[in-house]
mmCIF file of C-alpha atoms in Angstrom:
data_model
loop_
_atom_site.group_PDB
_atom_site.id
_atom_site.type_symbol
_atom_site.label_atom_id
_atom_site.label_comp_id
_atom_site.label_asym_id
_atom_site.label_seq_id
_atom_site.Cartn_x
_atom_site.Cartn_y
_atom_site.Cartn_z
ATOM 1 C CA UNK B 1 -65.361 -97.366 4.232
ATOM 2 C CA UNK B 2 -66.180 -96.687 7.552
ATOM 3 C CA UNK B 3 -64.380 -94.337 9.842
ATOM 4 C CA UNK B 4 -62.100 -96.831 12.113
ATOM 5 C CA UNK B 5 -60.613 -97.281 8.693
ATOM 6 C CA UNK B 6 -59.222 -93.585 8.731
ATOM 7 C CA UNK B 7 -56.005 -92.728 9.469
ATOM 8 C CA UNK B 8 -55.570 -89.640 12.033
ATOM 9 C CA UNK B 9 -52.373 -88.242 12.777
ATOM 10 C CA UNK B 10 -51.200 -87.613 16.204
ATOM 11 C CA UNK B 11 -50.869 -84.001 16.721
ATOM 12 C CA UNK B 12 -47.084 -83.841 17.025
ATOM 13 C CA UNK B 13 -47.220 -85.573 13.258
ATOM 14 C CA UNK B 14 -49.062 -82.505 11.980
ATOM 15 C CA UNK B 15 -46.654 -80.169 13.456
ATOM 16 C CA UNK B 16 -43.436 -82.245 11.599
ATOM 17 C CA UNK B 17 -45.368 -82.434 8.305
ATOM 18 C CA UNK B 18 -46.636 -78.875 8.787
ATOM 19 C CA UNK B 19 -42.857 -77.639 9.740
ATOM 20 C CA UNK B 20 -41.250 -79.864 6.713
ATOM 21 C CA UNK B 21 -43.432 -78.129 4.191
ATOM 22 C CA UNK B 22 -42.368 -74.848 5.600
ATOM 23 C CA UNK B 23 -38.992 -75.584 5.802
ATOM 24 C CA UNK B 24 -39.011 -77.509 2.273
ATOM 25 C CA UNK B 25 -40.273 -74.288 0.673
ATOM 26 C CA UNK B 26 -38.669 -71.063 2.944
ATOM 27 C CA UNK B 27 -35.008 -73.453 1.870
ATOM 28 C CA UNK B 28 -35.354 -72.593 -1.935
ATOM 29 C CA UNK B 29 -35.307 -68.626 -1.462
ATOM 30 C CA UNK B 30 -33.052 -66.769 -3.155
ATOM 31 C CA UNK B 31 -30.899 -64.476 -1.491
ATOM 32 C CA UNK B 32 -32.030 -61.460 -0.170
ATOM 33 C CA UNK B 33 -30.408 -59.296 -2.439
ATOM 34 C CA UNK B 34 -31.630 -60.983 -5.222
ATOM 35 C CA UNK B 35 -34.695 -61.048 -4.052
ATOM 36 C CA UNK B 36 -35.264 -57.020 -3.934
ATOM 37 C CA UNK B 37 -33.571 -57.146 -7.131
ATOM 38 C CA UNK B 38 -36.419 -59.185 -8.878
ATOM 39 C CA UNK B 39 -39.293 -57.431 -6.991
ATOM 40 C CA UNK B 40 -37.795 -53.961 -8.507
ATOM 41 C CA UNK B 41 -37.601 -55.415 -12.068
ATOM 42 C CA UNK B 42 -41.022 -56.631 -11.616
ATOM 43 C CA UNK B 43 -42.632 -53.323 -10.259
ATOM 44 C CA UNK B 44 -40.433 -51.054 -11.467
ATOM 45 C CA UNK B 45 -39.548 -47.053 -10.181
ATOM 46 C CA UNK B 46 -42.763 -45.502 -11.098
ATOM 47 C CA UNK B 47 -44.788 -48.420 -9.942
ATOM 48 C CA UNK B 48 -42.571 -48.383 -7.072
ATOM 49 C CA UNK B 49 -42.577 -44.745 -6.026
ATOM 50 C CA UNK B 50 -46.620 -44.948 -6.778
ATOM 51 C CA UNK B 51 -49.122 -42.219 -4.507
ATOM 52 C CA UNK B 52 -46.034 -41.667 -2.494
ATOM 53 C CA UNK B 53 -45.602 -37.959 -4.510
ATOM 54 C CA UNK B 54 -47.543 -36.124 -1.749
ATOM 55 C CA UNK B 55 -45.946 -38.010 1.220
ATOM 56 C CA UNK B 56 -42.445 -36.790 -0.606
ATOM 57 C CA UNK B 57 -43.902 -33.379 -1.103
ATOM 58 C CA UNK B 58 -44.917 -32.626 2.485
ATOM 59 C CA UNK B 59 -42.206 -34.593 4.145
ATOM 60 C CA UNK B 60 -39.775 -32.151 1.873
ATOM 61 C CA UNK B 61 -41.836 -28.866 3.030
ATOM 62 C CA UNK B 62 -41.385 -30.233 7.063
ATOM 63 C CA UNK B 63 -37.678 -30.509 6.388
ATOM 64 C CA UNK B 64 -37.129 -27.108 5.167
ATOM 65 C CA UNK B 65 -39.182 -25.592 7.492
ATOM 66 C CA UNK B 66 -37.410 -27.471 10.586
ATOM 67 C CA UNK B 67 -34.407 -26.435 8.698
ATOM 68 C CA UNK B 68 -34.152 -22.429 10.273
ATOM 69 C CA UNK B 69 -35.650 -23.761 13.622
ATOM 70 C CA UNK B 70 -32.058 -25.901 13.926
ATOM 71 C CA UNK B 71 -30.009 -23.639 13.375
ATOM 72 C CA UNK B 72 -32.060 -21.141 15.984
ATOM 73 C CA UNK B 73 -31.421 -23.961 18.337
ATOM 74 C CA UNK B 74 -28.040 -24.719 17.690
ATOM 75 C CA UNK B 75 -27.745 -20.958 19.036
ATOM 76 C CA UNK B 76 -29.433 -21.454 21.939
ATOM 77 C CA UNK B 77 -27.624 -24.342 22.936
ATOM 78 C CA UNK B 78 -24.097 -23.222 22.241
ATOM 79 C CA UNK B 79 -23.366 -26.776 20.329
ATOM 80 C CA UNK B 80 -24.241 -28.244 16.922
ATOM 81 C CA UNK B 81 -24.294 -31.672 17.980
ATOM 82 C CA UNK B 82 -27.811 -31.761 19.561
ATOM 83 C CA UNK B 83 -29.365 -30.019 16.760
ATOM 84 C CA UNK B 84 -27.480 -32.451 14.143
ATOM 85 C CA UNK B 85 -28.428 -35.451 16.226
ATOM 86 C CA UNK B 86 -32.247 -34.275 15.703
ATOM 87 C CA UNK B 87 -31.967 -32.998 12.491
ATOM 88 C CA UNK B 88 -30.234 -35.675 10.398
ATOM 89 C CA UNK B 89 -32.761 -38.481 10.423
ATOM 90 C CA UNK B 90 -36.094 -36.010 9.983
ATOM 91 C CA UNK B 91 -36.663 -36.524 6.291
ATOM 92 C CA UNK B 92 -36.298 -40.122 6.250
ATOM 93 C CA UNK B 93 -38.977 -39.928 9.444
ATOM 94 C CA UNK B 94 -41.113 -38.147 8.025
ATOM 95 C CA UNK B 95 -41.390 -40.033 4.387
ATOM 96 C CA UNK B 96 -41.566 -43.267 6.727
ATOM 97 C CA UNK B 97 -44.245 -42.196 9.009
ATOM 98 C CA UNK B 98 -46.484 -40.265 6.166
ATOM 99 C CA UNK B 99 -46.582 -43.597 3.720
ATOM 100 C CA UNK B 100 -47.044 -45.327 6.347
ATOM 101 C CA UNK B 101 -49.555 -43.632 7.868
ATOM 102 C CA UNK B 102 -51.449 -43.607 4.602
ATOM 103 C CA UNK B 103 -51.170 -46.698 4.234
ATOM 104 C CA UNK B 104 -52.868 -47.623 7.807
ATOM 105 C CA UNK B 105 -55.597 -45.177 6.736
ATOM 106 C CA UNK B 106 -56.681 -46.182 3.276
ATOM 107 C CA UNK B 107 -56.319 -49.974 3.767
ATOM 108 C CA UNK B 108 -53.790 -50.772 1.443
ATOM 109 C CA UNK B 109 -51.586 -52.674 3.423
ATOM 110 C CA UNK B 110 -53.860 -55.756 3.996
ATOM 111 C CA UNK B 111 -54.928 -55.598 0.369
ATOM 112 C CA UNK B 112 -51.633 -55.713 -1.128
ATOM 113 C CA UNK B 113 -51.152 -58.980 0.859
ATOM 114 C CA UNK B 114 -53.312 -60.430 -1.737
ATOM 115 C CA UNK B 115 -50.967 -59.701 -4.802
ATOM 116 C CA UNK B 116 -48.578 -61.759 -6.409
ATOM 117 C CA UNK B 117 -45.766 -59.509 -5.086
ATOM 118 C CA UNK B 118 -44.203 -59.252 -1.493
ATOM 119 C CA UNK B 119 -45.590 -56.549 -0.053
ATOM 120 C CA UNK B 120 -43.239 -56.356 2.807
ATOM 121 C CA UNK B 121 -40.564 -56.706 -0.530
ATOM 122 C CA UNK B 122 -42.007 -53.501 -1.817
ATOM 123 C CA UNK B 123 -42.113 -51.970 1.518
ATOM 124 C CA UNK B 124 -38.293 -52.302 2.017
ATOM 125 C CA UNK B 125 -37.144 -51.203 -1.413
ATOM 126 C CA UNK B 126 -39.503 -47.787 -0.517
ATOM 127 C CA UNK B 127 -37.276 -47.347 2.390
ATOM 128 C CA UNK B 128 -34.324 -48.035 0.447
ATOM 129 C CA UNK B 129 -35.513 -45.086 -1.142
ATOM 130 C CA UNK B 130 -35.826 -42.975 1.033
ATOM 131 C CA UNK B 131 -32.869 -43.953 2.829
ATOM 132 C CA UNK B 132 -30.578 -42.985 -0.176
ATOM 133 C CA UNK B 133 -32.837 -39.579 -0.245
ATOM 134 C CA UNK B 134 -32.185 -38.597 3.226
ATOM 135 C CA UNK B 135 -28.216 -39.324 2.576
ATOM 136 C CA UNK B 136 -28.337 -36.732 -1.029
ATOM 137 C CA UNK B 137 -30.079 -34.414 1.153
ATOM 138 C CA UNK B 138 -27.955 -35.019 4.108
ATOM 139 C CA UNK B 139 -24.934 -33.383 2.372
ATOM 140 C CA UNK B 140 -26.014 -29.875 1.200
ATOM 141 C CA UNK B 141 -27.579 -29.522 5.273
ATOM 142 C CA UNK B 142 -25.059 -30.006 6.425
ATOM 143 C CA UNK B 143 -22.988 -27.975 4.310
ATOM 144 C CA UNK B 144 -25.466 -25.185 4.588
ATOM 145 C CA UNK B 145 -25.278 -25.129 8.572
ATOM 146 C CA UNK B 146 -21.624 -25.419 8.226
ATOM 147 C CA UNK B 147 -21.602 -22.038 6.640
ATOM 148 C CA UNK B 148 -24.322 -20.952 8.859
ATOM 149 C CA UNK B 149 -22.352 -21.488 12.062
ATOM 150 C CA UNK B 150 -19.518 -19.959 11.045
ATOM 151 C CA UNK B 151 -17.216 -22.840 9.964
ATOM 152 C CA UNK B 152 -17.074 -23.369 13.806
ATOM 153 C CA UNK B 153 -17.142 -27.625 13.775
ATOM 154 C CA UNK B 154 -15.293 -29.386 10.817
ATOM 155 C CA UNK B 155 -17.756 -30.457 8.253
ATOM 156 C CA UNK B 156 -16.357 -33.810 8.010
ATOM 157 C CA UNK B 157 -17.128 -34.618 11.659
ATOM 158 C CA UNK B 158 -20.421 -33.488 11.201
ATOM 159 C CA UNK B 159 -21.265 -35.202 8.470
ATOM 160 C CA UNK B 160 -20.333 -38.488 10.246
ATOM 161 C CA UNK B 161 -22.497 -37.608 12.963
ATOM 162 C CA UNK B 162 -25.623 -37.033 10.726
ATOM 163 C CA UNK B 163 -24.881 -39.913 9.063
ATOM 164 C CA UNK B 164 -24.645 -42.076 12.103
ATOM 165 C CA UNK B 165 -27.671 -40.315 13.411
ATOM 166 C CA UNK B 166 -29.467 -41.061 10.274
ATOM 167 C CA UNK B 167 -28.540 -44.792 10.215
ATOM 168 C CA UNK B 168 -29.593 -45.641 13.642
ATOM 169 C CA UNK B 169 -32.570 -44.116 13.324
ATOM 170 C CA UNK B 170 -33.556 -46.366 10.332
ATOM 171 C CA UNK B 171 -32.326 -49.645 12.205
ATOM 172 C CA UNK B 172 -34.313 -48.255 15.097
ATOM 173 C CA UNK B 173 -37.614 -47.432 13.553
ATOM 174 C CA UNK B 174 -37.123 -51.325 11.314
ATOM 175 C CA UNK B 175 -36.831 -52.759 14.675
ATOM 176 C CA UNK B 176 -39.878 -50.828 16.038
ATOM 177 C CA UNK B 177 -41.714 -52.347 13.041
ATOM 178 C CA UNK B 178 -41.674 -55.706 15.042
ATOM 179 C CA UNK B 179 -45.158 -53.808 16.884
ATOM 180 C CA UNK B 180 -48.068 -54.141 14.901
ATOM 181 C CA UNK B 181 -50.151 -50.813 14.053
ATOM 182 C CA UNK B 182 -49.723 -47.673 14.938
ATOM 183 C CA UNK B 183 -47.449 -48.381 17.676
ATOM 184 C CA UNK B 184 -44.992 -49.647 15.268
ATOM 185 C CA UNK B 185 -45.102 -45.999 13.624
ATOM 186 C CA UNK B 186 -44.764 -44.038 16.081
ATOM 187 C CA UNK B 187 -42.371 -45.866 19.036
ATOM 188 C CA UNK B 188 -39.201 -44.882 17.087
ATOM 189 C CA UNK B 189 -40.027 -41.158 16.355
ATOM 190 C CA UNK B 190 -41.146 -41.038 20.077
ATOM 191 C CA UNK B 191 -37.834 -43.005 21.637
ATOM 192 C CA UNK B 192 -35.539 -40.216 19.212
ATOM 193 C CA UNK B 193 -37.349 -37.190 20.695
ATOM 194 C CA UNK B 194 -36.572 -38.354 23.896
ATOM 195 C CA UNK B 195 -33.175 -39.211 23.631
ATOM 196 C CA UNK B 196 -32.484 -35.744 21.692
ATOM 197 C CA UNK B 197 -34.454 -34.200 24.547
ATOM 198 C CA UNK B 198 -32.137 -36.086 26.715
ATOM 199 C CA UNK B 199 -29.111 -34.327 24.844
ATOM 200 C CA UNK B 200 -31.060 -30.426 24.895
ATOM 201 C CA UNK B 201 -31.582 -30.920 28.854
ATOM 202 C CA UNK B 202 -28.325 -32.013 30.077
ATOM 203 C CA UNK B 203 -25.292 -29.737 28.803
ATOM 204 C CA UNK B 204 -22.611 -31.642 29.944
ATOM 205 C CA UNK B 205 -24.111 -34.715 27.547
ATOM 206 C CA UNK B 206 -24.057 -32.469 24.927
ATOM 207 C CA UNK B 207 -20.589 -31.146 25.687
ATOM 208 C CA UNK B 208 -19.706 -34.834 25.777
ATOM 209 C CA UNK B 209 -21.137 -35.577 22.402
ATOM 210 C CA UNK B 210 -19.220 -32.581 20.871
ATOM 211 C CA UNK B 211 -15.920 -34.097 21.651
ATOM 212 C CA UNK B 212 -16.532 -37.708 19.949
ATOM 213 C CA UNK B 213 -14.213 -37.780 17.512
ATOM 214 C CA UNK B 214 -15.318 -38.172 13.713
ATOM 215 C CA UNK B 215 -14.026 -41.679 13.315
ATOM 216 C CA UNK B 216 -16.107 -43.169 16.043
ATOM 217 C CA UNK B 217 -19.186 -41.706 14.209
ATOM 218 C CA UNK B 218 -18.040 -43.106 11.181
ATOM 219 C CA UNK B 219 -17.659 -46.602 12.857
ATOM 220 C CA UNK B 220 -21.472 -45.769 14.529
ATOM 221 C CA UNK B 221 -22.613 -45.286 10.820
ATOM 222 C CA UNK B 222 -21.137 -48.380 9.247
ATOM 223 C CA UNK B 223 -22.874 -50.258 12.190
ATOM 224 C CA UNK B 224 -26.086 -48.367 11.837
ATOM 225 C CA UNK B 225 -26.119 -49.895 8.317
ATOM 226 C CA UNK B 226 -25.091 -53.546 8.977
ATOM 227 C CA UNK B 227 -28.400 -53.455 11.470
ATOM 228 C CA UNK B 228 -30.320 -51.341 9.077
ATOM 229 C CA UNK B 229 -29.550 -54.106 6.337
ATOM 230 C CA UNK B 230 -30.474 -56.682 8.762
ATOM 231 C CA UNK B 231 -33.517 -55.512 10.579
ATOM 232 C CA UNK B 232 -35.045 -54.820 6.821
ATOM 233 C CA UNK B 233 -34.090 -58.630 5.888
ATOM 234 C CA UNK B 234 -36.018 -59.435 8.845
ATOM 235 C CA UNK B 235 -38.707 -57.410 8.191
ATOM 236 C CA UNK B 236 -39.474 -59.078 4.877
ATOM 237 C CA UNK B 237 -38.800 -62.796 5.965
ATOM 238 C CA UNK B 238 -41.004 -62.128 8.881
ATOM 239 C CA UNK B 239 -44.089 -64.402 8.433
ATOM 240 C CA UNK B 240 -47.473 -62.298 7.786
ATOM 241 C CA UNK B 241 -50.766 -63.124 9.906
ATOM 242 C CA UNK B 242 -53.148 -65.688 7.867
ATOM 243 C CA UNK B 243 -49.535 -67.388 6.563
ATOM 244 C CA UNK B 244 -46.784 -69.790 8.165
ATOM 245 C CA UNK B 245 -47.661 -67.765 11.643
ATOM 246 C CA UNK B 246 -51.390 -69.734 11.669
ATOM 247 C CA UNK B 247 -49.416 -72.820 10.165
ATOM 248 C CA UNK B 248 -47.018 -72.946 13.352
ATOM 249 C CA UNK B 249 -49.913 -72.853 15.806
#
Protein backbone atom coordinates (compact mmCIF):
# COMPACT_ATOMS: atom_id res chain seq x y z
CA UNK A 1 0.00 0.00 0.00
CA UNK A 2 1.69 2.98 -0.67
CA UNK A 3 1.67 6.06 1.45
CA UNK A 4 -0.99 8.47 -0.47
CA UNK A 5 -3.17 5.65 0.69
CA UNK A 6 -2.68 6.72 4.46
CA UNK A 7 -4.92 8.53 6.28
CA UNK A 8 -3.37 11.58 8.42
CA UNK A 9 -5.35 13.49 10.70
CA UNK A 10 -5.39 17.16 10.74
CA UNK A 11 -3.91 18.35 13.88
CA UNK A 12 -7.06 19.81 15.43
CA UNK A 13 -8.49 15.95 14.93
CA UNK A 14 -5.75 14.70 17.25
CA UNK A 15 -6.47 17.21 19.82
CA UNK A 16 -10.58 16.10 19.81
CA UNK A 17 -9.66 12.39 19.81
CA UNK A 18 -6.83 13.05 22.28
CA UNK A 19 -9.35 15.30 24.59
CA UNK A 20 -12.37 12.58 24.14
CA UNK A 21 -10.19 9.84 25.50
CA UNK A 22 -9.33 12.03 28.39
CA UNK A 23 -12.55 13.13 29.03
CA UNK A 24 -14.12 9.49 28.34
CA UNK A 25 -11.88 8.14 31.10
CA UNK A 26 -11.33 11.29 33.91
CA UNK A 27 -15.81 11.01 33.58
CA UNK A 28 -15.89 7.48 35.27
CA UNK A 29 -14.02 8.59 38.62
CA UNK A 30 -15.46 8.00 41.61
CA UNK A 31 -15.94 10.59 44.00
CA UNK A 32 -13.31 11.99 45.81
CA UNK A 33 -14.18 10.71 48.99
CA UNK A 34 -14.46 7.45 47.82
CA UNK A 35 -11.60 7.60 46.21
CA UNK A 36 -9.24 8.20 49.47
CA UNK A 37 -11.41 5.70 50.94
CA UNK A 38 -10.23 2.85 48.52
CA UNK A 39 -6.55 4.04 48.38
CA UNK A 40 -6.57 3.65 52.44
CA UNK A 41 -8.12 0.13 52.25
CA UNK A 42 -5.62 -0.70 49.71
CA UNK A 43 -2.44 0.63 51.58
CA UNK A 44 -3.55 0.54 54.77
CA UNK A 45 -2.22 2.68 58.25
CA UNK A 46 1.08 1.09 58.59
CA UNK A 47 1.74 1.08 54.92
CA UNK A 48 0.41 4.45 55.01
CA UNK A 49 2.29 6.03 57.89
CA UNK A 50 5.55 4.06 56.33
CA UNK A 51 9.42 5.88 57.08
CA UNK A 52 7.41 8.80 58.21
CA UNK A 53 8.32 7.65 62.19
CA UNK A 54 11.40 9.95 62.25
CA UNK A 55 9.75 12.91 60.39
CA UNK A 56 6.91 12.47 63.36
CA UNK A 57 9.63 12.12 65.91
CA UNK A 58 11.58 15.30 65.15
CA UNK A 59 8.67 17.36 64.03
CA UNK A 60 7.22 16.38 67.77
CA UNK A 61 10.74 17.37 69.50
CA UNK A 62 10.54 21.07 67.34
CA UNK A 63 7.07 21.52 68.76
CA UNK A 64 7.90 21.11 72.29
CA UNK A 65 10.84 22.91 72.15
CA UNK A 66 9.07 26.04 70.33
CA UNK A 67 6.57 25.36 72.96
CA UNK A 68 8.50 27.58 76.11
CA UNK A 69 9.86 30.04 73.41
CA UNK A 70 5.83 31.07 72.88
CA UNK A 71 4.98 31.55 75.82
CA UNK A 72 8.42 33.79 76.45
CA UNK A 73 7.05 35.72 73.58
CA UNK A 74 3.65 36.02 74.44
CA UNK A 75 5.39 38.00 77.46
CA UNK A 76 7.21 40.12 75.53
CA UNK A 77 4.52 41.13 73.45
CA UNK A 78 1.84 41.74 76.02
CA UNK A 79 -0.81 39.58 73.74
CA UNK A 80 -1.41 35.88 73.08
CA UNK A 81 -2.72 36.29 69.76
CA UNK A 82 0.60 36.68 67.85
CA UNK A 83 2.18 33.87 69.54
CA UNK A 84 -1.09 31.59 68.91
CA UNK A 85 -1.22 32.76 65.32
CA UNK A 86 2.52 31.29 64.98
CA UNK A 87 2.21 28.58 67.12
CA UNK A 88 -0.94 26.70 66.06
CA UNK A 89 -0.03 25.49 62.60
CA UNK A 90 3.90 24.47 63.56
CA UNK A 91 3.42 20.75 63.93
CA UNK A 92 1.44 20.23 60.95
CA UNK A 93 4.50 22.44 59.15
CA UNK A 94 6.88 20.75 60.26
CA UNK A 95 5.52 16.94 59.53
CA UNK A 96 4.66 18.54 55.98
CA UNK A 97 7.93 20.04 55.21
CA UNK A 98 10.18 17.01 56.81
CA UNK A 99 8.25 14.14 54.55
CA UNK A 100 8.39 16.17 52.12
CA UNK A 101 11.64 17.11 52.17
CA UNK A 102 12.64 13.48 52.37
CA UNK A 103 10.91 12.71 49.88
CA UNK A 104 12.67 15.39 47.39
CA UNK A 105 15.94 13.95 48.75
CA UNK A 106 15.72 10.21 48.42
CA UNK A 107 13.77 10.15 45.11
CA UNK A 108 10.75 8.62 46.08
CA UNK A 109 8.37 10.83 44.73
CA UNK A 110 9.04 10.17 40.97
CA UNK A 111 9.31 6.46 41.71
CA UNK A 112 6.10 6.05 43.34
CA UNK A 113 4.59 7.52 40.11
CA UNK A 114 5.27 4.18 38.73
CA UNK A 115 2.96 2.15 41.16
CA UNK A 116 -0.38 1.03 40.76
CA UNK A 117 -1.52 3.50 43.47
CA UNK A 118 -2.03 7.39 43.29
CA UNK A 119 0.70 8.76 44.70
CA UNK A 120 -0.67 12.20 44.99
CA UNK A 121 -3.82 9.83 46.69
CA UNK A 122 -1.36 8.71 49.28
CA UNK A 123 0.10 12.06 49.63
CA UNK A 124 -3.26 13.64 50.71
CA UNK A 125 -4.44 10.95 53.10
CA UNK A 126 -0.65 11.64 54.90
CA UNK A 127 -1.79 15.11 55.34
CA UNK A 128 -5.06 14.08 56.46
CA UNK A 129 -3.00 12.71 59.01
CA UNK A 130 -1.32 15.01 60.12
CA UNK A 131 -3.97 17.43 59.92
CA UNK A 132 -6.11 15.48 62.53
CA UNK A 133 -2.61 15.28 64.63
CA UNK A 134 -2.03 18.90 64.76
CA UNK A 135 -5.93 19.38 65.88
CA UNK A 136 -5.36 16.39 69.12
CA UNK A 137 -2.36 18.29 69.84
CA UNK A 138 -3.88 21.61 69.31
CA UNK A 139 -6.09 21.18 72.43
CA UNK A 140 -3.79 20.33 75.40
CA UNK A 141 -1.45 23.73 73.94
CA UNK A 142 -3.62 25.50 74.18
CA UNK A 143 -4.91 24.48 77.38
CA UNK A 144 -1.43 24.44 78.75
CA UNK A 145 -0.77 28.25 77.75
CA UNK A 146 -4.13 28.99 79.04
CA UNK A 147 -2.93 28.07 82.45
CA UNK A 148 0.37 29.50 81.70
CA UNK A 149 -0.93 33.02 81.10
CA UNK A 150 -2.89 33.18 83.85
CA UNK A 151 -6.42 32.39 82.55
CA UNK A 152 -6.01 35.95 81.06
CA UNK A 153 -7.91 35.20 77.32
CA UNK A 154 -10.91 32.70 77.35
CA UNK A 155 -9.78 29.37 76.17
CA UNK A 156 -12.58 29.01 73.86
CA UNK A 157 -11.55 32.06 71.82
CA UNK A 158 -8.27 30.82 71.63
CA UNK A 159 -8.87 27.71 70.57
CA UNK A 160 -10.83 29.12 67.57
CA UNK A 161 -8.00 31.15 66.71
CA UNK A 162 -5.48 28.20 66.61
CA UNK A 163 -7.78 26.39 64.85
CA UNK A 164 -8.36 28.95 62.20
CA UNK A 165 -4.67 29.55 62.17
CA UNK A 166 -4.09 25.93 61.69
CA UNK A 167 -6.61 25.54 58.82
CA UNK A 168 -5.40 28.30 56.69
CA UNK A 169 -2.19 27.34 56.93
CA UNK A 170 -2.97 23.86 55.42
CA UNK A 171 -5.15 25.45 52.52
CA UNK A 172 -2.22 27.79 52.12
CA UNK A 173 0.71 25.47 51.97
CA UNK A 174 -1.95 22.87 49.40
CA UNK A 175 -2.18 25.88 47.31
CA UNK A 176 1.62 26.54 47.41
CA UNK A 177 1.91 22.92 46.20
CA UNK A 178 0.74 24.25 42.72
CA UNK A 179 4.99 25.23 42.47
CA UNK A 180 6.96 22.43 41.59
CA UNK A 181 10.12 21.55 43.91
CA UNK A 182 11.36 23.03 46.58
CA UNK A 183 9.62 26.17 46.08
CA UNK A 184 6.43 24.45 46.63
CA UNK A 185 7.86 23.48 50.24
CA UNK A 186 8.96 26.21 51.39
CA UNK A 187 6.65 29.41 49.91
CA UNK A 188 3.96 28.72 52.57
CA UNK A 189 6.23 28.39 55.71
CA UNK A 190 8.01 31.56 54.31
CA UNK A 191 4.55 33.71 53.47
CA UNK A 192 3.36 32.60 57.50
CA UNK A 193 6.61 33.94 59.00
CA UNK A 194 6.05 36.98 57.39
CA UNK A 195 2.66 37.63 58.06
CA UNK A 196 3.26 36.60 61.91
CA UNK A 197 6.25 38.93 61.67
CA UNK A 198 3.81 41.36 60.33
CA UNK A 199 1.62 40.82 63.59
CA UNK A 200 5.10 40.91 66.22
CA UNK A 201 6.13 44.38 64.46
CA UNK A 202 3.05 46.35 64.45
CA UNK A 203 1.21 46.45 68.00
CA UNK A 204 -1.75 48.03 67.07
CA UNK A 205 -2.34 44.81 64.47
CA UNK A 206 -1.89 42.75 67.20
CA UNK A 207 -4.13 44.74 69.51
CA UNK A 208 -6.57 44.48 66.61
CA UNK A 209 -6.35 40.76 66.35
CA UNK A 210 -6.95 40.40 70.16
CA UNK A 211 -10.34 41.89 69.92
CA UNK A 212 -11.81 39.51 67.01
CA UNK A 213 -14.34 37.92 68.55
CA UNK A 214 -14.33 33.96 68.85
CA UNK A 215 -17.13 33.40 66.41
CA UNK A 216 -15.46 35.08 63.51
CA UNK A 217 -12.50 32.66 64.09
CA UNK A 218 -14.74 29.94 64.17
CA UNK A 219 -16.33 31.05 60.80
CA UNK A 220 -12.31 31.59 59.54
CA UNK A 221 -11.85 27.84 60.56
CA UNK A 222 -14.86 26.30 58.89
CA UNK A 223 -13.62 28.22 55.73
CA UNK A 224 -10.05 27.22 56.21
CA UNK A 225 -11.43 23.66 55.85
CA UNK A 226 -13.86 23.99 52.89
CA UNK A 227 -10.45 25.33 50.95
CA UNK A 228 -8.30 22.85 52.71
CA UNK A 229 -10.78 20.06 51.38
CA UNK A 230 -10.67 21.63 48.08
CA UNK A 231 -7.14 22.59 47.38
CA UNK A 232 -6.25 18.72 48.44
CA UNK A 233 -9.01 17.50 45.75
CA UNK A 234 -7.12 19.56 43.45
CA UNK A 235 -3.99 18.46 44.34
CA UNK A 236 -4.76 14.84 43.52
CA UNK A 237 -6.83 15.45 40.23
CA UNK A 238 -4.02 17.62 39.11
CA UNK A 239 -2.48 15.88 36.03
CA UNK A 240 1.28 14.59 36.71
CA UNK A 241 4.18 15.44 34.09
CA UNK A 242 4.66 12.37 31.48
CA UNK A 243 0.49 11.97 31.80
CA UNK A 244 -2.67 13.92 30.33
CA UNK A 245 -0.28 17.25 30.77
CA UNK A 246 2.05 15.81 27.57
CA UNK A 247 -1.38 14.49 26.08
CA UNK A 248 -2.87 18.19 26.02
CA UNK A 249 0.18 19.62 24.26
Amino acid sequence: MGDHNLFIPTEAEKRRSISYILDAGMSHRAPFGQELRAVLEGVGVRGLLFGTGDCLALSLLIWVLCLLPALALTRSTSSLAPALFLFSPLLYAALFLLTGWKNLQAGIWEWTWTFQISARMVAALRMLCFGGLSVLVCVPANWVLWLLTGRELPLGWMLSLSLASLFLYGALSLFCQRMQGAAGLWAAPLCWILLSLALLIRPHISAWLTAVPAAVFCLLAAAGIILYLAELRRFCRRPMEGGASYALR
